[in-house]
mmCIF file of C-alpha atoms in Angstrom:
data_model
loop_
_atom_site.group_PDB
_atom_site.id
_atom_site.type_symbol
_atom_site.label_atom_id
_atom_site.label_comp_id
_atom_site.label_asym_id
_atom_site.label_seq_id
_atom_site.Cartn_x
_atom_site.Cartn_y
_atom_site.Cartn_z
ATOM 1 C CA UNK A 28 21.425 -3.113 0.381
ATOM 2 C CA UNK A 29 18.573 -3.781 -2.069
ATOM 3 C CA UNK A 30 18.565 -1.627 -5.174
ATOM 4 C CA UNK A 31 16.573 -0.997 -8.317
ATOM 5 C CA UNK A 32 18.198 -2.475 -11.404
ATOM 6 C CA UNK A 33 17.623 -1.611 -15.055
ATOM 7 C CA UNK A 34 18.549 -3.282 -18.326
ATOM 8 C CA UNK A 35 19.990 -2.564 -20.755
ATOM 9 C CA UNK A 36 22.244 0.277 -19.680
ATOM 10 C CA UNK A 37 22.305 1.597 -23.238
ATOM 11 C CA UNK A 38 19.913 0.889 -26.102
ATOM 12 C CA UNK A 39 20.389 2.136 -29.644
ATOM 13 C CA UNK A 40 17.459 1.784 -32.019
ATOM 14 C CA UNK A 41 16.202 3.027 -35.352
ATOM 15 C CA UNK A 42 13.308 5.466 -35.539
ATOM 16 C CA UNK A 43 10.013 3.613 -35.763
ATOM 17 C CA UNK A 44 11.247 0.520 -33.939
ATOM 18 C CA UNK A 45 9.773 -0.795 -30.725
ATOM 19 C CA UNK A 46 11.869 -0.869 -27.569
ATOM 20 C CA UNK A 47 11.285 -2.422 -24.183
ATOM 21 C CA UNK A 48 13.138 -1.087 -21.190
ATOM 22 C CA UNK A 49 13.310 -3.368 -18.203
ATOM 23 C CA UNK A 50 13.427 -2.691 -14.502
ATOM 24 C CA UNK A 51 13.544 -4.849 -11.409
ATOM 25 C CA UNK A 52 12.226 -2.797 -8.489
ATOM 26 C CA UNK A 53 13.152 -3.449 -4.880
ATOM 27 C CA UNK A 54 11.374 -6.638 -3.858
ATOM 28 C CA UNK A 55 8.995 -5.433 -1.133
ATOM 29 C CA UNK A 56 8.051 -2.217 -2.923
ATOM 30 C CA UNK A 57 4.525 -1.674 -4.164
ATOM 31 C CA UNK A 58 4.696 1.573 -6.147
ATOM 32 C CA UNK A 59 6.582 1.841 -9.419
ATOM 33 C CA UNK A 60 7.516 4.756 -11.640
ATOM 34 C CA UNK A 61 9.165 5.697 -14.881
ATOM 35 C CA UNK A 62 10.881 9.038 -15.427
ATOM 36 C CA UNK A 63 12.967 10.344 -18.251
ATOM 37 C CA UNK A 64 15.731 12.917 -18.596
ATOM 38 C CA UNK A 65 16.564 14.401 -21.962
ATOM 39 C CA UNK A 66 20.231 15.368 -22.136
ATOM 40 C CA UNK A 67 20.831 18.637 -20.311
ATOM 41 C CA UNK A 68 17.268 18.879 -19.046
ATOM 42 C CA UNK A 69 15.504 18.060 -15.833
ATOM 43 C CA UNK A 70 14.028 14.731 -14.847
ATOM 44 C CA UNK A 71 10.390 14.390 -15.944
ATOM 45 C CA UNK A 72 7.695 12.118 -14.582
ATOM 46 C CA UNK A 73 6.181 9.691 -17.083
ATOM 47 C CA UNK A 74 3.950 7.256 -15.233
ATOM 48 C CA UNK A 75 3.165 5.713 -11.871
ATOM 49 C CA UNK A 76 1.907 2.164 -11.361
ATOM 50 C CA UNK A 77 0.283 0.521 -8.359
ATOM 51 C CA UNK A 78 -1.797 -2.588 -7.839
ATOM 52 C CA UNK A 79 -1.285 -3.647 -11.454
ATOM 53 C CA UNK A 80 -2.631 -0.500 -12.987
ATOM 54 C CA UNK A 81 -1.520 2.968 -13.962
ATOM 55 C CA UNK A 82 -2.149 5.481 -11.181
ATOM 56 C CA UNK A 83 -1.165 8.589 -13.060
ATOM 57 C CA UNK A 84 0.507 9.467 -16.319
ATOM 58 C CA UNK A 85 1.952 12.646 -17.751
ATOM 59 C CA UNK A 86 1.205 14.310 -21.080
ATOM 60 C CA UNK A 87 4.423 12.770 -22.393
ATOM 61 C CA UNK A 88 3.032 9.280 -21.807
ATOM 62 C CA UNK A 89 0.910 9.035 -24.938
ATOM 63 C CA UNK A 90 -0.448 6.009 -26.787
ATOM 64 C CA UNK A 91 3.036 5.047 -27.929
ATOM 65 C CA UNK A 92 4.004 4.230 -24.355
ATOM 66 C CA UNK A 93 2.852 1.343 -22.197
ATOM 67 C CA UNK A 94 3.931 -0.240 -18.939
ATOM 68 C CA UNK A 95 3.578 -3.730 -17.647
ATOM 69 C CA UNK A 96 4.442 -5.829 -14.659
ATOM 70 C CA UNK A 97 4.510 -9.224 -16.380
ATOM 71 C CA UNK A 98 5.576 -11.190 -13.302
ATOM 72 C CA UNK A 99 6.332 -10.593 -9.657
ATOM 73 C CA UNK A 100 9.650 -8.913 -10.253
ATOM 74 C CA UNK A 101 9.907 -7.070 -13.577
ATOM 75 C CA UNK A 102 8.443 -3.703 -14.525
ATOM 76 C CA UNK A 103 8.736 -2.734 -18.177
ATOM 77 C CA UNK A 104 8.308 0.374 -20.291
ATOM 78 C CA UNK A 105 7.499 -0.164 -23.948
ATOM 79 C CA UNK A 106 7.724 2.455 -26.651
ATOM 80 C CA UNK A 107 5.897 1.131 -29.719
ATOM 81 C CA UNK A 108 7.307 3.314 -32.457
ATOM 82 C CA UNK A 109 10.279 5.340 -31.318
ATOM 83 C CA UNK A 110 10.855 8.916 -32.424
ATOM 84 C CA UNK A 111 14.073 10.907 -32.426
ATOM 85 C CA UNK A 112 12.776 12.958 -29.520
ATOM 86 C CA UNK A 113 12.430 9.824 -27.385
ATOM 87 C CA UNK A 114 16.218 9.813 -27.028
ATOM 88 C CA UNK A 115 16.805 10.269 -23.316
ATOM 89 C CA UNK A 116 17.847 8.567 -20.111
ATOM 90 C CA UNK A 117 14.956 6.560 -18.697
ATOM 91 C CA UNK A 118 14.844 5.943 -14.975
ATOM 92 C CA UNK A 119 12.759 3.430 -13.113
ATOM 93 C CA UNK A 120 11.938 4.064 -9.462
ATOM 94 C CA UNK A 121 10.101 2.229 -6.721
ATOM 95 C CA UNK A 122 8.902 2.882 -3.217
ATOM 96 C CA UNK A 123 7.497 0.816 -0.399
ATOM 97 C CA UNK A 124 4.488 2.970 0.391
ATOM 98 C CA UNK A 125 2.913 6.114 -0.960
ATOM 99 C CA UNK A 126 4.861 8.537 1.238
ATOM 100 C CA UNK A 127 8.227 6.832 1.352
ATOM 101 C CA UNK A 128 11.453 7.623 -0.454
ATOM 102 C CA UNK A 129 11.568 6.780 -4.144
ATOM 103 C CA UNK A 130 14.639 4.770 -5.045
ATOM 104 C CA UNK A 131 15.937 5.113 -8.564
ATOM 105 C CA UNK A 132 17.676 2.678 -10.829
ATOM 106 C CA UNK A 133 20.858 3.569 -12.740
ATOM 107 C CA UNK A 134 18.908 4.359 -15.902
ATOM 108 C CA UNK A 135 18.805 3.185 -19.506
ATOM 109 C CA UNK A 136 20.208 5.549 -22.084
ATOM 110 C CA UNK A 137 18.001 5.296 -25.171
ATOM 111 C CA UNK A 138 19.400 6.612 -28.429
ATOM 112 C CA UNK A 139 17.018 6.789 -31.402
ATOM 113 C CA UNK A 140 18.718 7.209 -34.779
ATOM 114 C CA UNK B 12 1.842 23.792 -12.116
ATOM 115 C CA UNK B 13 3.985 22.399 -9.307
ATOM 116 C CA UNK B 14 7.646 22.896 -9.957
ATOM 117 C CA UNK B 15 10.884 22.715 -8.021
ATOM 118 C CA UNK B 16 13.374 25.408 -8.915
ATOM 119 C CA UNK B 17 16.879 25.369 -7.576
ATOM 120 C CA UNK B 18 19.333 28.181 -7.239
ATOM 121 C CA UNK B 19 22.055 28.774 -7.919
ATOM 122 C CA UNK B 20 22.204 26.885 -11.208
ATOM 123 C CA UNK B 21 25.934 26.417 -10.733
ATOM 124 C CA UNK B 22 28.161 26.688 -7.689
ATOM 125 C CA UNK B 23 31.933 26.408 -7.536
ATOM 126 C CA UNK B 24 33.701 26.197 -4.184
ATOM 127 C CA UNK B 25 36.973 25.042 -2.630
ATOM 128 C CA UNK B 26 37.253 21.800 -0.734
ATOM 129 C CA UNK B 27 36.412 22.333 2.924
ATOM 130 C CA UNK B 28 33.920 25.113 2.282
ATOM 131 C CA UNK B 29 30.197 24.771 2.810
ATOM 132 C CA UNK B 30 27.779 24.616 -0.108
ATOM 133 C CA UNK B 31 24.214 25.866 0.125
ATOM 134 C CA UNK B 32 21.604 25.152 -2.511
ATOM 135 C CA UNK B 33 18.052 26.443 -2.469
ATOM 136 C CA UNK B 34 14.834 25.135 -3.898
ATOM 137 C CA UNK B 35 11.450 26.808 -4.314
ATOM 138 C CA UNK B 36 8.153 25.281 -5.298
ATOM 139 C CA UNK B 37 4.655 26.459 -6.031
ATOM 140 C CA UNK B 38 2.024 24.119 -4.619
ATOM 141 C CA UNK B 39 1.409 22.120 -1.463
ATOM 142 C CA UNK B 40 3.506 19.007 -0.993
ATOM 143 C CA UNK B 41 3.604 15.786 1.032
ATOM 144 C CA UNK B 42 7.348 15.836 1.267
ATOM 145 C CA UNK B 43 10.436 17.127 -0.473
ATOM 146 C CA UNK B 44 13.401 14.992 -1.459
ATOM 147 C CA UNK B 45 16.937 15.862 -2.464
ATOM 148 C CA UNK B 46 18.844 13.753 -4.962
ATOM 149 C CA UNK B 47 22.341 13.772 -6.314
ATOM 150 C CA UNK B 48 23.393 12.844 -9.829
ATOM 151 C CA UNK B 49 26.928 12.335 -11.033
ATOM 152 C CA UNK B 50 27.398 13.188 -14.686
ATOM 153 C CA UNK B 51 25.396 10.823 -16.877
ATOM 154 C CA UNK B 52 24.608 8.515 -13.997
ATOM 155 C CA UNK B 53 21.616 7.574 -11.873
ATOM 156 C CA UNK B 54 19.864 9.520 -9.146
ATOM 157 C CA UNK B 55 21.016 8.862 -5.617
ATOM 158 C CA UNK B 56 18.598 9.709 -2.846
ATOM 159 C CA UNK B 57 20.098 11.966 -0.190
ATOM 160 C CA UNK B 58 17.362 12.978 2.207
ATOM 161 C CA UNK B 59 13.581 13.242 2.545
ATOM 162 C CA UNK B 60 11.913 15.922 4.617
ATOM 163 C CA UNK B 61 8.208 15.737 5.312
ATOM 164 C CA UNK B 62 5.881 18.701 5.155
ATOM 165 C CA UNK B 63 5.532 18.775 8.958
ATOM 166 C CA UNK B 64 9.303 18.842 9.511
ATOM 167 C CA UNK B 65 11.449 21.967 9.512
ATOM 168 C CA UNK B 66 14.976 20.609 9.578
ATOM 169 C CA UNK B 67 16.717 17.311 9.045
ATOM 170 C CA UNK B 68 20.332 16.157 9.250
ATOM 171 C CA UNK B 69 22.184 13.276 7.671
ATOM 172 C CA UNK B 70 25.950 13.212 8.100
ATOM 173 C CA UNK B 71 27.324 16.365 6.452
ATOM 174 C CA UNK B 72 23.924 17.214 4.979
ATOM 175 C CA UNK B 73 21.410 19.588 6.521
ATOM 176 C CA UNK B 74 18.053 20.217 4.905
ATOM 177 C CA UNK B 75 15.522 22.827 5.917
ATOM 178 C CA UNK B 76 11.943 23.234 4.783
ATOM 179 C CA UNK B 77 9.829 26.366 5.065
ATOM 180 C CA UNK B 78 6.323 25.530 3.879
ATOM 181 C CA UNK B 79 5.117 29.108 4.390
ATOM 182 C CA UNK B 80 7.705 30.319 1.882
ATOM 183 C CA UNK B 81 7.501 27.129 -0.168
ATOM 184 C CA UNK B 82 11.256 26.740 -0.071
ATOM 185 C CA UNK B 83 13.934 24.317 1.024
ATOM 186 C CA UNK B 84 17.685 24.462 1.349
ATOM 187 C CA UNK B 85 20.406 21.833 1.246
ATOM 188 C CA UNK B 86 23.631 22.553 3.071
ATOM 189 C CA UNK B 87 26.691 20.385 2.549
ATOM 190 C CA UNK B 88 29.313 21.100 5.175
ATOM 191 C CA UNK B 89 33.058 20.597 4.814
ATOM 192 C CA UNK B 90 32.716 19.787 1.126
ATOM 193 C CA UNK B 91 34.973 17.293 -0.641
ATOM 194 C CA UNK B 92 35.984 16.961 -4.280
ATOM 195 C CA UNK B 93 33.837 13.808 -4.369
ATOM 196 C CA UNK B 94 30.748 15.964 -3.686
ATOM 197 C CA UNK B 95 31.043 17.343 -7.225
ATOM 198 C CA UNK B 96 27.712 16.482 -8.869
ATOM 199 C CA UNK B 97 24.314 17.893 -9.759
ATOM 200 C CA UNK B 98 21.846 18.233 -6.916
ATOM 201 C CA UNK B 99 18.088 18.191 -7.442
ATOM 202 C CA UNK B 100 15.157 18.862 -5.222
ATOM 203 C CA UNK B 101 11.983 16.976 -5.993
ATOM 204 C CA UNK B 102 8.593 17.772 -4.561
ATOM 205 C CA UNK B 103 6.294 14.870 -3.861
ATOM 206 C CA UNK B 104 2.598 15.349 -4.357
ATOM 207 C CA UNK B 105 0.492 12.206 -4.336
ATOM 208 C CA UNK B 106 3.452 10.059 -5.291
ATOM 209 C CA UNK B 107 4.646 11.900 -8.354
ATOM 210 C CA UNK B 108 8.040 13.591 -8.046
ATOM 211 C CA UNK B 109 8.487 16.945 -9.734
ATOM 212 C CA UNK B 110 12.148 17.798 -10.215
ATOM 213 C CA UNK B 111 13.836 21.137 -10.548
ATOM 214 C CA UNK B 112 16.586 21.970 -13.012
ATOM 215 C CA UNK B 113 19.236 21.260 -10.418
ATOM 216 C CA UNK B 114 22.365 22.920 -9.095
ATOM 217 C CA UNK B 115 25.710 21.875 -10.550
ATOM 218 C CA UNK B 116 28.185 21.812 -7.714
ATOM 219 C CA UNK B 117 31.887 21.818 -8.416
ATOM 220 C CA UNK B 118 34.233 21.317 -5.493
ATOM 221 C CA UNK B 119 37.844 22.106 -6.306
ATOM 222 C CA UNK B 120 40.578 20.250 -4.407
#
């Protein structure tokens, strides 16, 4: 069964460094998402992406964040200058159409020291 | 703002018993989805119920949706120790999922 994959599974970085989290959505899906989950808290929406542009973004998704679909398969989340409070699990999700189930990847645990 | 809220926050039952988790939300939705998360792991999709549906079944799972009360319930029948996990409802409005805090289910063998 097709699934969303994410790399790396765990990323440790120093405060102020740039990180890129990578996702490979399910191949025939058209809508892509990033969410995050701070330890012990609920999952929060960050951004949605469709037709090569951002559809919606949350207040969390400030100028330090960007997303890109550099080729036909990858979907990336970049944090330009990481802060301690960016430490969280980041989930990528994709769906085939706008009302379908969202399928989540296994997540990348980002630790900012 | 739209928000899914589950109750109870934690539920502990014996294997074989049924587990019922509830979810309430505040605004209109396209659909509501239930997910499961094992500790520190990814989100596994369980079931999607659309706003025009009232009940849906999948194996040992039964989900109801009452749009007039803005609430949903997830019933797991004949629970197993392997069902131990956190369960989240997520309301879908124009593609964005809004998650609740979740219910931590513990099923004791």
